[in-house]
mmCIF file of N, CA and C and ligand atoms in Angstrom:
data_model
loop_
_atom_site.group_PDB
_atom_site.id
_atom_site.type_symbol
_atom_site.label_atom_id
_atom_site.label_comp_id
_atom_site.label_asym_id
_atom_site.label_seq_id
_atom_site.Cartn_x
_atom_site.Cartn_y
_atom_site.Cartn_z
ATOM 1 N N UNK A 1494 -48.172 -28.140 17.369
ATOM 2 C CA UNK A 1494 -46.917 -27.397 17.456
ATOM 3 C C UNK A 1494 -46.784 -26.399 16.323
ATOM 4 N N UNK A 1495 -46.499 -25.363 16.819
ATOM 5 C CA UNK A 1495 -45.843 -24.412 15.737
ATOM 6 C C UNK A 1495 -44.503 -24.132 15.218
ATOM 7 N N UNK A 1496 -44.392 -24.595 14.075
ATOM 8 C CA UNK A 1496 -42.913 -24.878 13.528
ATOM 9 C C UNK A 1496 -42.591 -23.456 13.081
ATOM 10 N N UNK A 1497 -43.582 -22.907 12.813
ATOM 11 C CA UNK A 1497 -43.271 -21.419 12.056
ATOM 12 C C UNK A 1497 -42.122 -20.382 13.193
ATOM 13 N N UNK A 1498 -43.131 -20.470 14.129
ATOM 14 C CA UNK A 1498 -42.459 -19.251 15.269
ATOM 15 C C UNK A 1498 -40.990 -19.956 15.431
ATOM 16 N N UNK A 1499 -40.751 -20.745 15.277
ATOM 17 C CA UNK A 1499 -38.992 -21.058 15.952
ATOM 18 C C UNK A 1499 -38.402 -21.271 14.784
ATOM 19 N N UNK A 1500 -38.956 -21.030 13.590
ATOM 20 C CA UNK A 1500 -38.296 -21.073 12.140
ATOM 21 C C UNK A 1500 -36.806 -20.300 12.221
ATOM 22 N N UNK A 1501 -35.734 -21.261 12.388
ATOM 23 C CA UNK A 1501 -34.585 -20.233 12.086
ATOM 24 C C UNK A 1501 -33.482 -20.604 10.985
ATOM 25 N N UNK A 1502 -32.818 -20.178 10.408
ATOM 26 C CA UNK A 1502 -32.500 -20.603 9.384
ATOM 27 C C UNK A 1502 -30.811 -20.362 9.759
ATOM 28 N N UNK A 1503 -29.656 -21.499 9.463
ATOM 29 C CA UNK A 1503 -28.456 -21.457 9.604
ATOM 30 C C UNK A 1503 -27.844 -20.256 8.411
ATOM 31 N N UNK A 1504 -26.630 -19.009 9.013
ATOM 32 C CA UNK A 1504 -26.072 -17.688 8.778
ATOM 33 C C UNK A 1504 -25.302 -18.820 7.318
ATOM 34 N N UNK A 1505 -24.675 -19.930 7.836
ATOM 35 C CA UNK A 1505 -23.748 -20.526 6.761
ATOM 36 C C UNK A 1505 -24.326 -21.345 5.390
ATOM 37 N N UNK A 1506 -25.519 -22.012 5.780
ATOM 38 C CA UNK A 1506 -26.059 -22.766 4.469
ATOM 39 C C UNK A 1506 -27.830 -22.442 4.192
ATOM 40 N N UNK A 1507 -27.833 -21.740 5.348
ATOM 41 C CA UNK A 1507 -29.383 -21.239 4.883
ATOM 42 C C UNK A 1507 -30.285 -22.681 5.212
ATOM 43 N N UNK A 1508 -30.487 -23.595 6.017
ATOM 44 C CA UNK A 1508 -31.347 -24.562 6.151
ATOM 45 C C UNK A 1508 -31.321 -24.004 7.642
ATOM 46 N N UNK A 1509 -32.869 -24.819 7.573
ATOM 47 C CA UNK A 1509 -33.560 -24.693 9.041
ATOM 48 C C UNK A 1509 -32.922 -24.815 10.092
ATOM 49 N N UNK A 1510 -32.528 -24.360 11.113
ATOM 50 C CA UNK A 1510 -31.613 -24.940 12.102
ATOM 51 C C UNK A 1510 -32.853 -25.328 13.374
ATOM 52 N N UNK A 1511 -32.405 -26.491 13.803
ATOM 53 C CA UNK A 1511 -33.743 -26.925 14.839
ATOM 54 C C UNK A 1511 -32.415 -26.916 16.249
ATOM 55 N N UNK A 1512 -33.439 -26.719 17.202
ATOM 56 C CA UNK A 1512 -33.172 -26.607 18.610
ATOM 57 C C UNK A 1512 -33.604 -25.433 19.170
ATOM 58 N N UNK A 1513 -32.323 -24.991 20.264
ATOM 59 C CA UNK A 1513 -32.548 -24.122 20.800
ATOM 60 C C UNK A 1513 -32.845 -22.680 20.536
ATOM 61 N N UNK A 1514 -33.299 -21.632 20.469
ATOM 62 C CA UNK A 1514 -33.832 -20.411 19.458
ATOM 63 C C UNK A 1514 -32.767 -19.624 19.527
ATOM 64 N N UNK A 1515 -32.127 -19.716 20.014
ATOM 65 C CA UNK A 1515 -30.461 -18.711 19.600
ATOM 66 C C UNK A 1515 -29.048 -19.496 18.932
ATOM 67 N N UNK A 1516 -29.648 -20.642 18.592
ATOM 68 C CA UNK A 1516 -28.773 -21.025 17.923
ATOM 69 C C UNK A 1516 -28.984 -20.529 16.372
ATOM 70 N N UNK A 1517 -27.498 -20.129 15.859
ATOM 71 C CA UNK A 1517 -27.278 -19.458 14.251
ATOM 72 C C UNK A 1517 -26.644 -20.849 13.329
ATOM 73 N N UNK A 1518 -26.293 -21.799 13.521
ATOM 74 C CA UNK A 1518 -26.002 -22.772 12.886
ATOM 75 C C UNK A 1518 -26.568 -24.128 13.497
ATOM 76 N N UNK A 1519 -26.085 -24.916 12.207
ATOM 77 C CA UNK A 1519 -26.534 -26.429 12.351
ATOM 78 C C UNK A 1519 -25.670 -26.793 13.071
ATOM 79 N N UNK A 1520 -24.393 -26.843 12.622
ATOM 80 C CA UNK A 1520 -23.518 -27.858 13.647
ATOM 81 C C UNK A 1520 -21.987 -26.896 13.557
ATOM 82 N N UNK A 1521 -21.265 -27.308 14.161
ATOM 83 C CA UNK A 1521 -19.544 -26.929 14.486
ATOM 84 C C UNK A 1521 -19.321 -26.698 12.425
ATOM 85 N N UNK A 1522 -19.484 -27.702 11.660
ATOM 86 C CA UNK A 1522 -19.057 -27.711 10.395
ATOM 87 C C UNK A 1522 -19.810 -25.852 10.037
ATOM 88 N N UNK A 1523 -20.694 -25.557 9.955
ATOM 89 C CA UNK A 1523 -21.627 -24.501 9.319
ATOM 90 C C UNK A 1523 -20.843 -23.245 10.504
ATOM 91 N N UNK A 1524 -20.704 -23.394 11.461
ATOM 92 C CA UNK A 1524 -19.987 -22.310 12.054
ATOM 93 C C UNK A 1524 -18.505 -22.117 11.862
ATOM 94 N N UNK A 1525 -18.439 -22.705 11.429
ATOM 95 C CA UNK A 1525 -16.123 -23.101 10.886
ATOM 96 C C UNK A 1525 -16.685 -22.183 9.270
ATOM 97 N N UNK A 1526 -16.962 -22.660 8.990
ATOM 98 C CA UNK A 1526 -17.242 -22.089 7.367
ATOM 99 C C UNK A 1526 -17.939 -21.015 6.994
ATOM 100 N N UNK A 1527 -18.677 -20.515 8.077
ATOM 101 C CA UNK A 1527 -18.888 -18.986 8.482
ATOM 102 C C UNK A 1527 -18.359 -17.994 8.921
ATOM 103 N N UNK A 1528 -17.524 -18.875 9.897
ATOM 104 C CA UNK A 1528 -16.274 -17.659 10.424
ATOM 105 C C UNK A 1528 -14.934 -17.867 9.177
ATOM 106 N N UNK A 1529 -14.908 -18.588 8.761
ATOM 107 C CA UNK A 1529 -13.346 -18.780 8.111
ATOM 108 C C UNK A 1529 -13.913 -17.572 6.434
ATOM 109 N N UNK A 1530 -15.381 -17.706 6.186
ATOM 110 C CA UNK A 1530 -15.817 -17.055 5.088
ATOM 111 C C UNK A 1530 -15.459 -15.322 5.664
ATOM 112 N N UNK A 1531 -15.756 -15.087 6.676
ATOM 113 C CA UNK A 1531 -15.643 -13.903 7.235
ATOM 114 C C UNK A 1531 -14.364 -13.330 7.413
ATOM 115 N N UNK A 1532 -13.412 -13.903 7.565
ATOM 116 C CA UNK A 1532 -11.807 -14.477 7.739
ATOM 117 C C UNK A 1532 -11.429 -13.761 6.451
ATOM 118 N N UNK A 1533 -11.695 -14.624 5.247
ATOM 119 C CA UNK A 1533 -11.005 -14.659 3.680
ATOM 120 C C UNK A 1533 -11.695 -13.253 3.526
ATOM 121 N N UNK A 1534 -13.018 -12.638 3.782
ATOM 122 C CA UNK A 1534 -13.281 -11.551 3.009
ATOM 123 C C UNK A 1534 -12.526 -10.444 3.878
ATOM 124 N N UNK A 1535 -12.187 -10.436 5.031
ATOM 125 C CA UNK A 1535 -11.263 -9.258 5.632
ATOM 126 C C UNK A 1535 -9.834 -9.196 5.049
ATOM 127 N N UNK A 1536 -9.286 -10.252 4.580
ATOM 128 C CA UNK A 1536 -8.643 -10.566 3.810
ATOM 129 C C UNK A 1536 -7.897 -10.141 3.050
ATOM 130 N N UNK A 1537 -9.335 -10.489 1.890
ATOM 131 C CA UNK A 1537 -9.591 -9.703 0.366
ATOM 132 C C UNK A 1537 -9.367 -8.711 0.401
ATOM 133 N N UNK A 1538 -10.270 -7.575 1.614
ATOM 134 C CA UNK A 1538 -10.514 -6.628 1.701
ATOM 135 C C UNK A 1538 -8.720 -5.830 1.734
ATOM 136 N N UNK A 1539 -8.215 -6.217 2.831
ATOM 137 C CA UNK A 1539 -6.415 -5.430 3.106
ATOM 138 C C UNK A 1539 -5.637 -6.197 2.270
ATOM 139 N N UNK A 1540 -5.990 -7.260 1.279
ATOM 140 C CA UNK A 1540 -4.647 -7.726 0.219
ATOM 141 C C UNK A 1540 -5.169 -6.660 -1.056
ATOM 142 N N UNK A 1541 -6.922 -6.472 -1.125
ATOM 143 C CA UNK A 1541 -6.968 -5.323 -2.211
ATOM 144 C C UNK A 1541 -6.346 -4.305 -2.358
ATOM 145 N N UNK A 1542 -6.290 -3.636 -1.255
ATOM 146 C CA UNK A 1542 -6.179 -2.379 -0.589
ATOM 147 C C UNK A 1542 -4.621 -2.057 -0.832
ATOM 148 N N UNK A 1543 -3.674 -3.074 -0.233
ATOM 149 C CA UNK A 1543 -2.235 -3.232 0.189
ATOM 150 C C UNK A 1543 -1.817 -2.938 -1.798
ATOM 151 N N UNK A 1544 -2.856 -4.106 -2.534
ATOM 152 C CA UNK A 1544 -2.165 -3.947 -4.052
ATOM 153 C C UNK A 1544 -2.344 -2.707 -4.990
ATOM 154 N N UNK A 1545 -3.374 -2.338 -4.296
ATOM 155 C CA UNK A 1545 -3.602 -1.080 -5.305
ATOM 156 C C UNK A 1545 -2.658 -0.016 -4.631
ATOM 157 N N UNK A 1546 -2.262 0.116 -3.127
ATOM 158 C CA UNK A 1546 -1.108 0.919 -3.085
ATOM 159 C C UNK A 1546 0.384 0.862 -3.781
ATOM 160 N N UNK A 1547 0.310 -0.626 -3.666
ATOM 161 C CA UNK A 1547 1.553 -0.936 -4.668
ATOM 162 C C UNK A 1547 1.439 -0.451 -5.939
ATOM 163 N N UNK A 1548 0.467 -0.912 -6.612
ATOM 164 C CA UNK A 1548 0.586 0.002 -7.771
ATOM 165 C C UNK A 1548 0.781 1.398 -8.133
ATOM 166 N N UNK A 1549 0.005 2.256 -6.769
ATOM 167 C CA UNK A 1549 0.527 3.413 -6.907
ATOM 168 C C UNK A 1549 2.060 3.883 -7.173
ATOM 169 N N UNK A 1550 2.098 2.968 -6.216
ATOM 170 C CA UNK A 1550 4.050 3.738 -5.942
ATOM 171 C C UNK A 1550 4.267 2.782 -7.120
ATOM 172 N N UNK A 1551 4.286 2.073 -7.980
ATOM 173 C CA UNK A 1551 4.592 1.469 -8.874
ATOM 174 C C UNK A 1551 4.500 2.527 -9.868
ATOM 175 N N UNK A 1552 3.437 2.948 -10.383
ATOM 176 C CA UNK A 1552 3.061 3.843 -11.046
ATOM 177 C C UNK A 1552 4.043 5.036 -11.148
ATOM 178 N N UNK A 1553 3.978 5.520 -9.745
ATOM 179 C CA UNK A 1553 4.745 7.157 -9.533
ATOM 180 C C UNK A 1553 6.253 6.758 -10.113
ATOM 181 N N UNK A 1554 7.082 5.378 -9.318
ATOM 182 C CA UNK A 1554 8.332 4.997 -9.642
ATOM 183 C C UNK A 1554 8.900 5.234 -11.093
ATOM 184 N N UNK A 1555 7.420 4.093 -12.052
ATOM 185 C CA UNK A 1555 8.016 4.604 -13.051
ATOM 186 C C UNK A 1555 8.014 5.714 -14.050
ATOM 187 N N UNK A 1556 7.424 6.939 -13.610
ATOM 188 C CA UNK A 1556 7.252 8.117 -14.065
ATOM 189 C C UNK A 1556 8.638 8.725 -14.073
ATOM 190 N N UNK A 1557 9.444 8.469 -12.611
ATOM 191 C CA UNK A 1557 10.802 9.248 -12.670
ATOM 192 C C UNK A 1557 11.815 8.668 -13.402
ATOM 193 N N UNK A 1558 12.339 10.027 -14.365
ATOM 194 C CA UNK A 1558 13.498 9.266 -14.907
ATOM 195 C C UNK A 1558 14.513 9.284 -13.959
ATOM 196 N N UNK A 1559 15.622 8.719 -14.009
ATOM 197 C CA UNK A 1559 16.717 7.993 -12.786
ATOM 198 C C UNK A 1559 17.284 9.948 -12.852
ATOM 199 N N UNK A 1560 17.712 9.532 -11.669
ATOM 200 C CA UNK A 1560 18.727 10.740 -10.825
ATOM 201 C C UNK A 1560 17.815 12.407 -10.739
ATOM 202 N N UNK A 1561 16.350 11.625 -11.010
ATOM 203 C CA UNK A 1561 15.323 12.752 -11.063
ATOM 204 C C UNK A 1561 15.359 13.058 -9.807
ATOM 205 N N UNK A 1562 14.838 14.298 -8.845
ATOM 206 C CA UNK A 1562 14.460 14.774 -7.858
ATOM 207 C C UNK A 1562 12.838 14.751 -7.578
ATOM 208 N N UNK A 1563 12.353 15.664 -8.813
ATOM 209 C CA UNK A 1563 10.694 15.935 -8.788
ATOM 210 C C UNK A 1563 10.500 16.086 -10.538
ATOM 211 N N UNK A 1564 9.834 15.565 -11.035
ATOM 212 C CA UNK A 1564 9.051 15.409 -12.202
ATOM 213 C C UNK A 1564 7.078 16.144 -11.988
ATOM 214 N N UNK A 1565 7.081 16.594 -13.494
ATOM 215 C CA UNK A 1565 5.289 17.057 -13.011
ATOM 216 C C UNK A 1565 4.991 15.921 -14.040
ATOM 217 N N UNK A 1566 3.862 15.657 -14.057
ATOM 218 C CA UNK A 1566 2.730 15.055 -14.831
ATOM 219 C C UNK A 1566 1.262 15.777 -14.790
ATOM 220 N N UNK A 1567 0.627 14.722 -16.081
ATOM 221 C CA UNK A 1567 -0.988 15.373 -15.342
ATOM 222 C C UNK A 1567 -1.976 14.439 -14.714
ATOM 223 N N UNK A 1568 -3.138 14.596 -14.502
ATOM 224 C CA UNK A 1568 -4.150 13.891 -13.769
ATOM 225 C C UNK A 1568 -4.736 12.398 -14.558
ATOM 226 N N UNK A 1569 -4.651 13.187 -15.606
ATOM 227 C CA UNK A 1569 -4.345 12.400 -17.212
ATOM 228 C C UNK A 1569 -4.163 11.154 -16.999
ATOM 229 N N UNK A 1570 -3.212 11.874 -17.390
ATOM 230 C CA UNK A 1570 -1.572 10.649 -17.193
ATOM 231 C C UNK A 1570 -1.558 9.769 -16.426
ATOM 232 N N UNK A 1571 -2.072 10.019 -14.899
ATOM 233 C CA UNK A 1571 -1.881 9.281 -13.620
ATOM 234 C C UNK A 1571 -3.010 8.117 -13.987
ATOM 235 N N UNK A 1572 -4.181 8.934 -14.309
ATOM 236 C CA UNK A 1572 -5.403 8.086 -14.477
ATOM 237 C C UNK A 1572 -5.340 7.088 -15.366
ATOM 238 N N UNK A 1573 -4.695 7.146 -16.888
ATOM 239 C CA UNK A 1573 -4.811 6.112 -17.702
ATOM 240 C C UNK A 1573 -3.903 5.458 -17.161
ATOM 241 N N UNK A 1574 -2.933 5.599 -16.326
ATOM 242 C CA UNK A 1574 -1.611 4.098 -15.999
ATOM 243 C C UNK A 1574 -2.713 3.315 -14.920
ATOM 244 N N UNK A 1575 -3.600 3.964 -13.886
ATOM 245 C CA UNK A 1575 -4.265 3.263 -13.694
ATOM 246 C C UNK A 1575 -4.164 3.774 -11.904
ATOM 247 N N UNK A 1576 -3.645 5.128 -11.872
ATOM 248 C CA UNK A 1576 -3.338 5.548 -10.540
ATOM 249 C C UNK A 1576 -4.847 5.469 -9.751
ATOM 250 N N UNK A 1577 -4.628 5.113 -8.458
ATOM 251 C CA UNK A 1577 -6.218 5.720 -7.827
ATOM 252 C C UNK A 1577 -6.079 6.466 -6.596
ATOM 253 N N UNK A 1578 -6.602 7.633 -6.814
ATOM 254 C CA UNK A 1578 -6.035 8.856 -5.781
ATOM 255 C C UNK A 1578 -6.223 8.435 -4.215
ATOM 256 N N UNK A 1579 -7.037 8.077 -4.699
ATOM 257 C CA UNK A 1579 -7.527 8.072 -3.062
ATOM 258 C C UNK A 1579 -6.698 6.855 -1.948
ATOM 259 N N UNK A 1580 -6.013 6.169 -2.358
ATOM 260 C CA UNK A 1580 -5.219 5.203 -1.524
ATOM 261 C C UNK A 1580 -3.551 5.900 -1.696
ATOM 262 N N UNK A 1581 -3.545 5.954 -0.321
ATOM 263 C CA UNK A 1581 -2.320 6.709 0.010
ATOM 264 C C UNK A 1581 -1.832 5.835 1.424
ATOM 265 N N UNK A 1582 -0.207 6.608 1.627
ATOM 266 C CA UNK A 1582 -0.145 5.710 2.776
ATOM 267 C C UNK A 1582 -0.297 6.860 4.075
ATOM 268 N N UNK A 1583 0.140 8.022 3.378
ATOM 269 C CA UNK A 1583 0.414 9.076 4.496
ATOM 270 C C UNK A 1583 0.825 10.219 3.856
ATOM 271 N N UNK A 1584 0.454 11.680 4.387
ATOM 272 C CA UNK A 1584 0.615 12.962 3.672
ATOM 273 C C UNK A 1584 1.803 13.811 4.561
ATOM 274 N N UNK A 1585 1.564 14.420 3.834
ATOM 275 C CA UNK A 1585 3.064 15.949 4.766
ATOM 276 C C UNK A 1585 2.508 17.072 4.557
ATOM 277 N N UNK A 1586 2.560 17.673 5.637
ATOM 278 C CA UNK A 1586 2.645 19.209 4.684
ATOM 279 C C UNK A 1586 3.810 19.812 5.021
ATOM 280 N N UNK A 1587 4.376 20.524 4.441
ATOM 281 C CA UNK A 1587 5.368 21.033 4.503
ATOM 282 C C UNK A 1587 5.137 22.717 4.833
ATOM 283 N N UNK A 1588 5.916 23.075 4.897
ATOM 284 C CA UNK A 1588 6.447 24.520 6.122
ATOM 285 C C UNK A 1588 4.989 25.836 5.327
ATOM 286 N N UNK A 1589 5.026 25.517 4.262
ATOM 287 C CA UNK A 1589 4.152 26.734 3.755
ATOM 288 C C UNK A 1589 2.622 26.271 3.133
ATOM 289 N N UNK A 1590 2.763 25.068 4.031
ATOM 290 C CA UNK A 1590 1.256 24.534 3.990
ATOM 291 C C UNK A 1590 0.893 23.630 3.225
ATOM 292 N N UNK A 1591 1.683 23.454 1.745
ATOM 293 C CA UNK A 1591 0.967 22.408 0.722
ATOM 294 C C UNK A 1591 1.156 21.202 1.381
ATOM 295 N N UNK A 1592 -0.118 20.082 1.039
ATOM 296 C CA UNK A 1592 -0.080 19.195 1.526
ATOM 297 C C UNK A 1592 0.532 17.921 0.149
ATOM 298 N N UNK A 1593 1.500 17.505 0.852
ATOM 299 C CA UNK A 1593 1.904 16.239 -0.406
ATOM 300 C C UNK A 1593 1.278 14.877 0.220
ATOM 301 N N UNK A 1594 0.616 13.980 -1.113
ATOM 302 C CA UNK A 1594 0.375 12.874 -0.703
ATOM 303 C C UNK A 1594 1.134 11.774 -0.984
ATOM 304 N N UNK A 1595 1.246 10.737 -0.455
ATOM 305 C CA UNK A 1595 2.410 9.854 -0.187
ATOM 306 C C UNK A 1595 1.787 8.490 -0.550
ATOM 307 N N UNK A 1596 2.624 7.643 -1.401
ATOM 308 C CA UNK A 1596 2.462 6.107 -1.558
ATOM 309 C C UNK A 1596 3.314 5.739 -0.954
ATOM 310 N N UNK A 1597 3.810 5.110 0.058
ATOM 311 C CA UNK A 1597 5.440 4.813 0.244
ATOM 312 C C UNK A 1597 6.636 5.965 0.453
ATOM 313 N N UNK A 1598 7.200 5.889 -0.674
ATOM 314 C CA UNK A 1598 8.049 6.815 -0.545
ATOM 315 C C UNK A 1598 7.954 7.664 -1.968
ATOM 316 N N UNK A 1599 7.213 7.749 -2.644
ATOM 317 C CA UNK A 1599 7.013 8.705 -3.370
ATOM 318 C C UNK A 1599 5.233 9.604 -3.078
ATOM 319 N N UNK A 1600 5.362 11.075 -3.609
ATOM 320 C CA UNK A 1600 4.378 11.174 -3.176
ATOM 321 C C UNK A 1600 3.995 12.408 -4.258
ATOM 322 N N UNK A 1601 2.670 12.843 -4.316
ATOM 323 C CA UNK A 1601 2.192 13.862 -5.332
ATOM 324 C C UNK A 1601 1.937 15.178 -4.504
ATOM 325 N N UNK A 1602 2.171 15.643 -5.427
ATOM 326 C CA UNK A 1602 1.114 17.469 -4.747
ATOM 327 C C UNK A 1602 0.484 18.399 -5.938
ATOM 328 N N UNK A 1603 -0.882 18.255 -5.658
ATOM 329 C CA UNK A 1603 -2.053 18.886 -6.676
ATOM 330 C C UNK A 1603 -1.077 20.008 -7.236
ATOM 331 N N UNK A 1604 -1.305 20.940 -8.315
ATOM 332 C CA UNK A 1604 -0.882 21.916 -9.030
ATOM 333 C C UNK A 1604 -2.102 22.360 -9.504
ATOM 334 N N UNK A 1605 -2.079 23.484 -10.293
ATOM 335 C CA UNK A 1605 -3.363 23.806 -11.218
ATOM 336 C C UNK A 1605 -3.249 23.143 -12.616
ATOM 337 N N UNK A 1606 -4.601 23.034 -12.881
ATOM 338 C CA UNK A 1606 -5.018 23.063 -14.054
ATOM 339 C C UNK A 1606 -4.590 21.209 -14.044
ATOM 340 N N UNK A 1607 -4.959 20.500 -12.899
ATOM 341 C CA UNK A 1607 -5.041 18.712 -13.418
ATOM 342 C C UNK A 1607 -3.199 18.416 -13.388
ATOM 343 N N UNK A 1608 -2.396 19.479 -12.854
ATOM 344 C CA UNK A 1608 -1.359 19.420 -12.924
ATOM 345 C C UNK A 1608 -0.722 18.539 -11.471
ATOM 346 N N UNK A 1609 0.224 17.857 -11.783
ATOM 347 C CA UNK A 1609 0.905 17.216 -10.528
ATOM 348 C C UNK A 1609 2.150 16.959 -10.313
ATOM 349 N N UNK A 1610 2.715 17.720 -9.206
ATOM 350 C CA UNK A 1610 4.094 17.340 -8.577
ATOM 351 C C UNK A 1610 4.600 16.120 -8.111
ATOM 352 N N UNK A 1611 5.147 15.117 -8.754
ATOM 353 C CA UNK A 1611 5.861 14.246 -8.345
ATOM 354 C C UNK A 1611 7.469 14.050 -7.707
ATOM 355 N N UNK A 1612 7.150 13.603 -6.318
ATOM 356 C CA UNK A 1612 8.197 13.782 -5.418
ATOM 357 C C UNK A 1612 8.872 12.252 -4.691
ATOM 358 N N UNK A 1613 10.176 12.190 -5.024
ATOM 359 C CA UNK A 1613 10.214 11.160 -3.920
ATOM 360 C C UNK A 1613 11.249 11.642 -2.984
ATOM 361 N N UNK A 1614 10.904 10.868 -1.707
ATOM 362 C CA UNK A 1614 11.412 11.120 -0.490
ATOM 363 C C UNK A 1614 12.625 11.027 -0.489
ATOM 364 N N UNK A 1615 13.695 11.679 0.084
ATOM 365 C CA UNK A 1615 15.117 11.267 -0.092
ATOM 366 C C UNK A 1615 15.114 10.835 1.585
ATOM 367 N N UNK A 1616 16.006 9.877 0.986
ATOM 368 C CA UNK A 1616 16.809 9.137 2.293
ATOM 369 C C UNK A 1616 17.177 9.821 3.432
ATOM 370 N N UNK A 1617 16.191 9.139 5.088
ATOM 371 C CA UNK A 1617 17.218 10.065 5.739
ATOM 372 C C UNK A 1617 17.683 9.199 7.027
HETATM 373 ZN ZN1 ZN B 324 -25.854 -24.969 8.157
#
């Protein structure tokens, strides 16, 4: 007999799995703990995602002083609190084209020179 050719090895603990040749696990236990591993990292993946938006708008929030409208900052600035551009929830552009980007309800719009418009949404 050749043990080699039907050599398959279980996706969940990495040991030989014997039987039939399309089987990917040893037993019900090694397939529960493969899918539930697959489960927690999709997870990870949208509770990461969800927190670092929070922080954004965390971030932008506390930039405005109270009864502010729009405040500028710089790229700077955004970067050492710990902003990360690229997670947004949703953009606008508005009537003459600039595009603002949005955490929630506050949102930025590029300027020159590393410069940035900070905006929050008013109530409607
Ligand atoms: Zn296994």
């Amino acid at each position: 007999m050749n043990f080699l050719a039907d050599t398959k090895t279980c996706l969940a603990c990495g040991k030989t799995v014997k039987g039939r040749s399309d089987k990917k696990f040893c037993d019900d236990y090694c397939r529960n703990n493969y899918n539930n591993q697959l489960k927690a990292d999709s997870n990870n993946y949208v509770r990461n995602i969800n927190n670092a938006l929070k922080k954004n708008r965390r971030i932008l929030e506390s930039l405005f002083p109270a009864h502010e409208e729009m405040i500028k900052t710089t790229k700077e600035k955004l970067l050492i609190s710990g902003f990360q551009f690229k997670y947004i929830t949703h953009t606008y552009t508005n009537k003459k084209g600039n595009t603002y980007f949005f955490c929630y309800e506050y949102g930025y719009l590029p300027l020159e020179n590393d410069w940035y418009l900070i905006v929050k949404r008013k109530e409607d």
